[in-house]
Short mmCIF file of N, CA and C in Angstrom, two decimals:
data_model
loop_
_atom_site.label_atom_id
_atom_site.label_comp_id
_atom_site.label_asym_id
_atom_site.label_seq_id
_atom_site.Cartn_x
_atom_site.Cartn_y
_atom_site.Cartn_z
N MET A 1 49.96 32.22 46.04
CA MET A 1 50.71 31.63 44.96
C MET A 1 52.03 32.38 44.72
N ASN A 2 51.96 33.72 44.75
CA ASN A 2 53.18 34.51 44.56
C ASN A 2 54.18 34.27 45.69
N ALA A 3 53.67 34.08 46.91
CA ALA A 3 54.56 33.84 48.05
C ALA A 3 55.29 32.52 47.89
N ILE A 4 54.60 31.50 47.41
CA ILE A 4 55.24 30.19 47.21
C ILE A 4 56.29 30.28 46.10
N LEU A 5 55.95 30.97 45.02
CA LEU A 5 56.88 31.13 43.91
C LEU A 5 58.12 31.92 44.36
N SER A 6 57.91 32.98 45.11
CA SER A 6 59.04 33.77 45.62
C SER A 6 59.91 32.95 46.54
N SER A 7 59.29 32.13 47.40
CA SER A 7 60.06 31.28 48.31
C SER A 7 60.89 30.27 47.55
N LEU A 8 60.33 29.68 46.51
CA LEU A 8 61.07 28.70 45.71
C LEU A 8 62.25 29.36 44.99
N LEU A 9 62.04 30.57 44.47
CA LEU A 9 63.14 31.27 43.80
C LEU A 9 64.24 31.62 44.79
N PHE A 10 63.86 32.07 45.99
CA PHE A 10 64.85 32.41 47.02
C PHE A 10 65.61 31.16 47.46
N LEU A 11 64.90 30.05 47.63
CA LEU A 11 65.53 28.80 48.05
C LEU A 11 66.51 28.31 46.98
N GLY A 12 66.13 28.46 45.71
CA GLY A 12 67.02 28.04 44.62
C GLY A 12 68.32 28.82 44.61
N SER A 13 68.24 30.15 44.82
CA SER A 13 69.48 30.94 44.84
C SER A 13 70.29 30.68 46.09
N ALA A 14 69.64 30.36 47.20
CA ALA A 14 70.38 30.05 48.43
C ALA A 14 71.14 28.74 48.27
N LEU A 15 70.55 27.78 47.60
CA LEU A 15 71.22 26.50 47.38
C LEU A 15 72.36 26.64 46.37
N ALA A 16 72.25 27.59 45.46
CA ALA A 16 73.29 27.78 44.45
C ALA A 16 74.48 28.55 44.99
N ALA A 17 74.34 29.21 46.13
CA ALA A 17 75.45 29.97 46.72
C ALA A 17 76.54 29.02 47.16
N PRO A 18 77.80 29.38 46.98
CA PRO A 18 78.89 28.49 47.39
C PRO A 18 78.95 28.34 48.91
N ALA A 19 79.30 27.16 49.33
CA ALA A 19 79.45 26.91 50.77
C ALA A 19 80.74 27.56 51.24
N SER A 20 80.85 27.83 52.52
CA SER A 20 82.07 28.43 53.04
C SER A 20 83.22 27.44 52.88
N VAL A 21 84.38 27.96 52.56
CA VAL A 21 85.55 27.13 52.32
C VAL A 21 86.51 27.30 53.49
N GLU A 22 86.98 26.20 54.02
CA GLU A 22 87.96 26.27 55.10
C GLU A 22 89.36 26.21 54.50
N LEU A 23 90.22 27.11 54.97
CA LEU A 23 91.58 27.20 54.45
C LEU A 23 92.51 26.29 55.25
N THR A 24 93.52 25.77 54.57
CA THR A 24 94.53 24.97 55.24
C THR A 24 95.45 25.89 56.04
N ALA A 25 96.27 25.32 56.91
CA ALA A 25 97.20 26.12 57.71
C ALA A 25 98.17 26.89 56.82
N GLU A 26 98.62 26.25 55.73
CA GLU A 26 99.54 26.92 54.81
C GLU A 26 98.87 28.10 54.12
N GLU A 27 97.61 27.92 53.70
CA GLU A 27 96.88 29.01 53.06
C GLU A 27 96.62 30.15 54.03
N LEU A 28 96.30 29.83 55.28
CA LEU A 28 96.09 30.87 56.29
C LEU A 28 97.38 31.65 56.55
N SER A 29 98.50 30.94 56.63
CA SER A 29 99.78 31.60 56.85
C SER A 29 100.11 32.55 55.70
N CYS A 30 99.88 32.09 54.49
CA CYS A 30 100.14 32.91 53.31
C CYS A 30 99.23 34.13 53.30
N ARG A 31 97.96 33.92 53.62
CA ARG A 31 97.00 35.03 53.63
C ARG A 31 97.37 36.05 54.69
N ASN A 32 97.75 35.59 55.87
CA ASN A 32 98.14 36.52 56.94
C ASN A 32 99.39 37.30 56.57
N ALA A 33 100.35 36.62 55.94
CA ALA A 33 101.57 37.31 55.53
C ALA A 33 101.28 38.31 54.42
N SER A 34 100.33 37.98 53.54
CA SER A 34 100.04 38.89 52.43
C SER A 34 99.43 40.19 52.91
N ARG A 35 98.84 40.20 54.08
CA ARG A 35 98.29 41.45 54.62
C ARG A 35 99.39 42.46 54.94
N ALA A 36 100.60 41.98 55.07
CA ALA A 36 101.72 42.89 55.35
C ALA A 36 102.19 43.62 54.09
N ILE A 37 101.75 43.16 52.94
CA ILE A 37 102.20 43.78 51.70
C ILE A 37 101.33 45.00 51.42
N LEU A 38 101.62 46.06 52.14
CA LEU A 38 100.91 47.32 51.94
C LEU A 38 101.63 48.18 50.91
N SER A 39 102.92 48.06 50.85
CA SER A 39 103.68 48.86 49.89
C SER A 39 105.03 48.21 49.63
N TRP A 40 105.61 48.59 48.54
CA TRP A 40 106.96 48.17 48.19
C TRP A 40 107.86 49.38 48.33
N ASN A 41 109.02 49.21 48.90
CA ASN A 41 110.01 50.27 48.99
C ASN A 41 111.07 50.05 47.92
N ILE A 42 111.52 51.13 47.32
CA ILE A 42 112.61 51.07 46.36
C ILE A 42 113.87 51.54 47.07
N ILE A 43 114.88 50.66 47.10
CA ILE A 43 116.15 51.00 47.74
C ILE A 43 117.27 50.80 46.72
N ASP A 44 118.44 51.29 47.04
CA ASP A 44 119.62 51.17 46.16
C ASP A 44 119.31 51.64 44.74
N PHE A 45 118.64 52.76 44.63
CA PHE A 45 118.23 53.30 43.34
C PHE A 45 119.43 53.92 42.62
N ASP A 46 119.66 53.49 41.38
CA ASP A 46 120.79 53.99 40.59
C ASP A 46 120.27 54.34 39.20
N PHE A 47 120.38 55.60 38.82
CA PHE A 47 119.96 56.06 37.50
C PHE A 47 121.13 56.80 36.85
N HIS A 48 121.37 56.50 35.60
CA HIS A 48 122.36 57.28 34.87
C HIS A 48 121.95 57.35 33.40
N SER A 49 122.41 58.40 32.76
CA SER A 49 122.05 58.62 31.37
C SER A 49 123.26 59.10 30.58
N SER A 50 123.14 58.98 29.27
CA SER A 50 124.23 59.38 28.39
C SER A 50 123.62 60.09 27.18
N TYR A 51 124.19 61.23 26.82
CA TYR A 51 123.75 61.99 25.66
C TYR A 51 124.95 62.23 24.76
N THR A 52 124.84 61.82 23.50
CA THR A 52 125.91 62.03 22.53
C THR A 52 125.32 62.73 21.31
N PHE A 53 125.96 63.80 20.89
CA PHE A 53 125.53 64.52 19.70
C PHE A 53 126.57 64.30 18.61
N SER A 54 126.19 63.59 17.54
CA SER A 54 127.11 63.41 16.42
C SER A 54 127.11 64.66 15.54
N THR A 55 126.00 65.35 15.50
CA THR A 55 125.88 66.67 14.87
C THR A 55 124.96 67.49 15.79
N PRO A 56 124.89 68.79 15.60
CA PRO A 56 124.00 69.57 16.47
C PRO A 56 122.53 69.14 16.42
N SER A 57 122.13 68.50 15.34
CA SER A 57 120.72 68.11 15.22
C SER A 57 120.50 66.61 15.40
N HIS A 58 121.54 65.84 15.65
CA HIS A 58 121.39 64.39 15.80
C HIS A 58 121.87 63.95 17.17
N GLN A 59 120.93 63.49 17.97
CA GLN A 59 121.24 63.10 19.34
C GLN A 59 121.07 61.59 19.52
N ILE A 60 122.02 60.97 20.20
CA ILE A 60 121.92 59.57 20.60
C ILE A 60 121.92 59.58 22.12
N ALA A 61 120.89 59.01 22.71
CA ALA A 61 120.77 59.08 24.17
C ALA A 61 120.29 57.75 24.73
N GLY A 62 120.60 57.52 25.97
CA GLY A 62 120.16 56.30 26.65
C GLY A 62 120.13 56.50 28.14
N GLY A 63 119.21 55.81 28.79
CA GLY A 63 119.11 55.87 30.24
C GLY A 63 119.09 54.47 30.82
N TYR A 64 119.66 54.32 31.99
CA TYR A 64 119.73 53.03 32.67
C TYR A 64 119.30 53.22 34.11
N VAL A 65 118.55 52.27 34.62
CA VAL A 65 118.11 52.35 36.01
C VAL A 65 118.24 50.96 36.64
N ASN A 66 118.70 50.93 37.87
CA ASN A 66 118.79 49.71 38.68
C ASN A 66 118.22 50.04 40.05
N PHE A 67 117.48 49.12 40.63
CA PHE A 67 116.95 49.34 41.96
C PHE A 67 116.59 48.00 42.60
N THR A 68 116.39 48.02 43.89
CA THR A 68 116.00 46.84 44.65
C THR A 68 114.64 47.10 45.28
N LEU A 69 113.75 46.11 45.21
CA LEU A 69 112.44 46.21 45.84
C LEU A 69 112.50 45.57 47.21
N GLU A 70 111.82 46.16 48.16
CA GLU A 70 111.84 45.66 49.53
C GLU A 70 110.42 45.65 50.08
N ASN A 71 110.08 44.56 50.79
CA ASN A 71 108.79 44.45 51.45
C ASN A 71 108.97 43.66 52.73
N ALA A 72 108.33 44.10 53.81
CA ALA A 72 108.49 43.47 55.12
C ALA A 72 107.98 42.04 55.15
N ALA A 73 107.07 41.67 54.26
CA ALA A 73 106.50 40.33 54.29
C ALA A 73 107.36 39.29 53.57
N LEU A 74 108.37 39.72 52.85
CA LEU A 74 109.19 38.79 52.08
C LEU A 74 110.60 38.73 52.63
N GLU A 75 111.20 37.56 52.54
CA GLU A 75 112.57 37.40 53.04
C GLU A 75 113.60 37.52 51.93
N TYR A 76 113.20 37.98 50.78
CA TYR A 76 114.13 38.22 49.68
C TYR A 76 113.83 39.59 49.09
N ARG A 77 114.75 40.10 48.31
CA ARG A 77 114.60 41.42 47.68
C ARG A 77 114.84 41.29 46.18
N PRO A 78 113.82 41.46 45.36
CA PRO A 78 114.02 41.45 43.92
C PRO A 78 114.91 42.62 43.48
N VAL A 79 115.86 42.34 42.62
CA VAL A 79 116.74 43.36 42.07
C VAL A 79 116.32 43.59 40.62
N CYS A 80 115.98 44.83 40.29
CA CYS A 80 115.41 45.14 38.98
C CYS A 80 116.30 46.10 38.19
N ALA A 81 116.18 46.02 36.87
CA ALA A 81 116.96 46.88 35.99
C ALA A 81 116.19 47.12 34.70
N ALA A 82 116.49 48.24 34.06
CA ALA A 82 115.91 48.54 32.75
C ALA A 82 116.80 49.54 32.04
N SER A 83 116.69 49.55 30.74
CA SER A 83 117.39 50.56 29.94
C SER A 83 116.41 51.08 28.90
N SER A 84 116.67 52.29 28.43
CA SER A 84 115.77 52.90 27.46
C SER A 84 116.54 53.91 26.62
N SER A 85 116.20 53.97 25.36
CA SER A 85 116.76 55.00 24.47
C SER A 85 115.64 55.90 23.96
N GLN A 86 114.51 55.85 24.63
CA GLN A 86 113.35 56.65 24.26
C GLN A 86 113.58 58.12 24.65
N LEU A 87 113.48 59.01 23.70
CA LEU A 87 113.67 60.44 23.98
C LEU A 87 112.35 61.02 24.46
N GLN A 88 112.27 61.97 25.15
CA GLN A 88 113.14 62.84 25.87
C GLN A 88 113.33 62.31 27.29
N ASP A 89 112.25 61.93 27.91
CA ASP A 89 112.34 61.27 29.22
C ASP A 89 112.44 59.78 28.94
N PHE A 90 113.39 59.12 29.54
CA PHE A 90 113.67 57.73 29.18
C PHE A 90 112.62 56.74 29.69
N PHE A 91 112.08 56.97 30.86
CA PHE A 91 111.23 55.95 31.49
C PHE A 91 109.79 56.43 31.64
N TYR A 92 108.94 55.91 30.79
CA TYR A 92 107.51 56.15 30.85
C TYR A 92 106.87 54.89 31.40
N GLY A 93 105.54 54.81 31.36
CA GLY A 93 104.82 53.63 31.84
C GLY A 93 104.95 52.43 30.93
N ASN A 94 105.58 52.56 29.79
CA ASN A 94 105.69 51.43 28.85
C ASN A 94 107.00 50.65 29.00
N VAL A 95 107.83 51.01 29.96
CA VAL A 95 109.12 50.34 30.14
C VAL A 95 108.92 49.07 30.98
N VAL A 96 109.53 47.98 30.55
CA VAL A 96 109.47 46.72 31.29
C VAL A 96 110.75 46.59 32.10
N TYR A 97 110.61 46.41 33.40
CA TYR A 97 111.75 46.26 34.31
C TYR A 97 112.00 44.78 34.54
N ASP A 98 113.20 44.33 34.26
CA ASP A 98 113.58 42.93 34.44
C ASP A 98 114.05 42.75 35.89
N CYS A 99 113.37 41.88 36.65
CA CYS A 99 113.67 41.70 38.07
C CYS A 99 114.21 40.30 38.34
N GLN A 100 115.30 40.23 39.09
CA GLN A 100 115.92 38.97 39.49
C GLN A 100 115.40 38.58 40.87
N VAL A 101 114.92 37.36 41.00
CA VAL A 101 114.46 36.85 42.30
C VAL A 101 115.12 35.50 42.55
N PRO A 102 115.14 35.02 43.79
CA PRO A 102 115.75 33.72 44.07
C PRO A 102 114.94 32.58 43.47
N PRO A 103 115.49 31.37 43.44
CA PRO A 103 114.75 30.22 42.93
C PRO A 103 113.41 30.04 43.65
N ALA A 104 112.49 29.34 43.02
CA ALA A 104 111.11 29.22 43.48
C ALA A 104 110.91 28.85 44.95
N PRO A 105 111.58 27.86 45.53
CA PRO A 105 111.28 27.53 46.93
C PRO A 105 111.46 28.70 47.89
N ARG A 106 112.49 29.50 47.70
CA ARG A 106 112.72 30.63 48.59
C ARG A 106 111.80 31.81 48.24
N ALA A 107 111.54 32.00 46.96
CA ALA A 107 110.75 33.15 46.53
C ALA A 107 109.29 33.04 46.92
N THR A 108 108.80 31.84 47.17
CA THR A 108 107.39 31.69 47.52
C THR A 108 107.16 31.70 49.01
N ARG A 109 108.22 31.75 49.81
CA ARG A 109 108.06 31.66 51.26
C ARG A 109 108.08 33.06 51.88
N PRO A 110 106.94 33.54 52.39
CA PRO A 110 106.93 34.85 53.01
C PRO A 110 107.54 34.81 54.40
N ARG A 111 107.90 35.98 54.91
CA ARG A 111 108.36 36.07 56.29
C ARG A 111 107.20 35.81 57.23
N SER A 112 107.51 35.58 58.48
CA SER A 112 106.48 35.37 59.48
C SER A 112 105.57 36.58 59.55
N ALA A 113 104.28 36.33 59.60
CA ALA A 113 103.31 37.42 59.64
C ALA A 113 103.45 38.25 60.91
N SER A 114 104.01 37.67 61.97
CA SER A 114 104.11 38.41 63.23
C SER A 114 105.13 39.54 63.15
N THR A 115 106.07 39.48 62.21
CA THR A 115 107.07 40.54 62.09
C THR A 115 106.63 41.63 61.13
N ALA A 116 105.51 41.42 60.48
CA ALA A 116 105.06 42.37 59.48
C ALA A 116 104.07 43.38 60.08
N PRO A 117 104.01 44.59 59.53
CA PRO A 117 103.05 45.56 60.02
C PRO A 117 101.62 45.13 59.74
N ARG A 118 100.70 45.60 60.55
CA ARG A 118 99.30 45.24 60.35
C ARG A 118 98.69 46.09 59.25
N GLY A 119 97.69 45.53 58.60
CA GLY A 119 97.00 46.28 57.55
C GLY A 119 95.95 45.42 56.89
N GLY A 120 95.05 46.03 56.16
CA GLY A 120 93.97 45.30 55.55
C GLY A 120 94.14 45.08 54.06
N ALA A 121 95.24 45.52 53.48
CA ALA A 121 95.42 45.39 52.04
C ALA A 121 95.74 43.94 51.68
N ARG A 122 95.27 43.54 50.53
CA ARG A 122 95.55 42.19 50.05
C ARG A 122 96.82 42.20 49.21
N GLN A 123 97.45 41.03 49.13
CA GLN A 123 98.69 40.92 48.36
C GLN A 123 98.39 41.06 46.88
N PRO A 124 99.10 41.94 46.20
CA PRO A 124 98.95 42.00 44.75
C PRO A 124 99.60 40.77 44.14
N ASP A 125 99.12 40.38 42.98
CA ASP A 125 99.70 39.22 42.31
C ASP A 125 100.97 39.67 41.60
N VAL A 126 102.07 39.63 42.33
CA VAL A 126 103.32 40.10 41.75
C VAL A 126 104.05 39.01 40.99
N GLY A 127 103.71 37.76 41.19
CA GLY A 127 104.28 36.68 40.42
C GLY A 127 105.77 36.50 40.56
N LEU A 128 106.34 36.76 41.71
CA LEU A 128 107.78 36.62 41.89
C LEU A 128 108.09 35.21 42.38
N ARG A 129 107.94 34.22 41.52
CA ARG A 129 108.13 32.84 41.93
C ARG A 129 109.21 32.13 41.13
N GLY A 130 109.82 32.78 40.20
CA GLY A 130 110.87 32.14 39.41
C GLY A 130 112.17 32.90 39.55
N ARG A 131 113.09 32.65 38.65
CA ARG A 131 114.37 33.35 38.72
C ARG A 131 114.27 34.76 38.14
N ARG A 132 113.47 34.94 37.12
CA ARG A 132 113.39 36.26 36.47
C ARG A 132 111.92 36.59 36.24
N ARG A 133 111.55 37.78 36.54
CA ARG A 133 110.20 38.26 36.26
C ARG A 133 110.30 39.69 35.74
N GLN A 134 109.27 40.11 35.05
CA GLN A 134 109.23 41.46 34.55
C GLN A 134 108.18 42.25 35.31
N VAL A 135 108.50 43.47 35.63
CA VAL A 135 107.59 44.36 36.33
C VAL A 135 107.32 45.55 35.43
N HIS A 136 106.06 45.84 35.19
CA HIS A 136 105.70 46.98 34.35
C HIS A 136 105.57 48.22 35.23
N GLY A 137 106.25 49.26 34.86
CA GLY A 137 106.19 50.50 35.64
C GLY A 137 105.21 51.48 35.03
N GLU A 138 104.59 52.27 35.86
CA GLU A 138 103.68 53.30 35.39
C GLU A 138 104.05 54.62 36.03
N GLY A 139 103.78 55.68 35.32
CA GLY A 139 104.01 57.00 35.88
C GLY A 139 105.38 57.54 35.51
N ARG A 140 105.71 58.69 36.09
CA ARG A 140 106.96 59.34 35.76
C ARG A 140 107.40 60.15 36.97
N ASP A 141 108.67 60.22 37.17
CA ASP A 141 109.22 61.00 38.27
C ASP A 141 110.40 61.80 37.75
N TYR A 142 110.58 62.98 38.27
CA TYR A 142 111.69 63.83 37.87
C TYR A 142 112.75 63.81 38.94
N LEU A 143 113.97 63.57 38.54
CA LEU A 143 115.09 63.52 39.49
C LEU A 143 115.85 64.82 39.48
#
């Protein structure tokens, strides 16, 4: 009796498991290209800051950063910028970077997977499909 009950329970969970899904050619191409997204490179990095003291104890300061993101799997490069007046270090993990990307048809088309390096990492959901997107930065670096 226990064997029959166990078999029925196993059969029920096997039937509830999702069937394998076949991907379209477009989905396969996108998935293969996304494997190339192992890392993002920051190029054309520009940082500058300004410190003004109206009195010895009153400081007004601001920092500005501009950079370009680069990835072998994409045929476009998002250009990002941010500003901060947060003392003492301007850029913490709470700064939102405003990134400019091309219009949607170009921004969603990855480069050919054959030109990209091999790797097993999956594409992060970066959401670069419109004209403007925001990228949240984490961490801190000293220049």
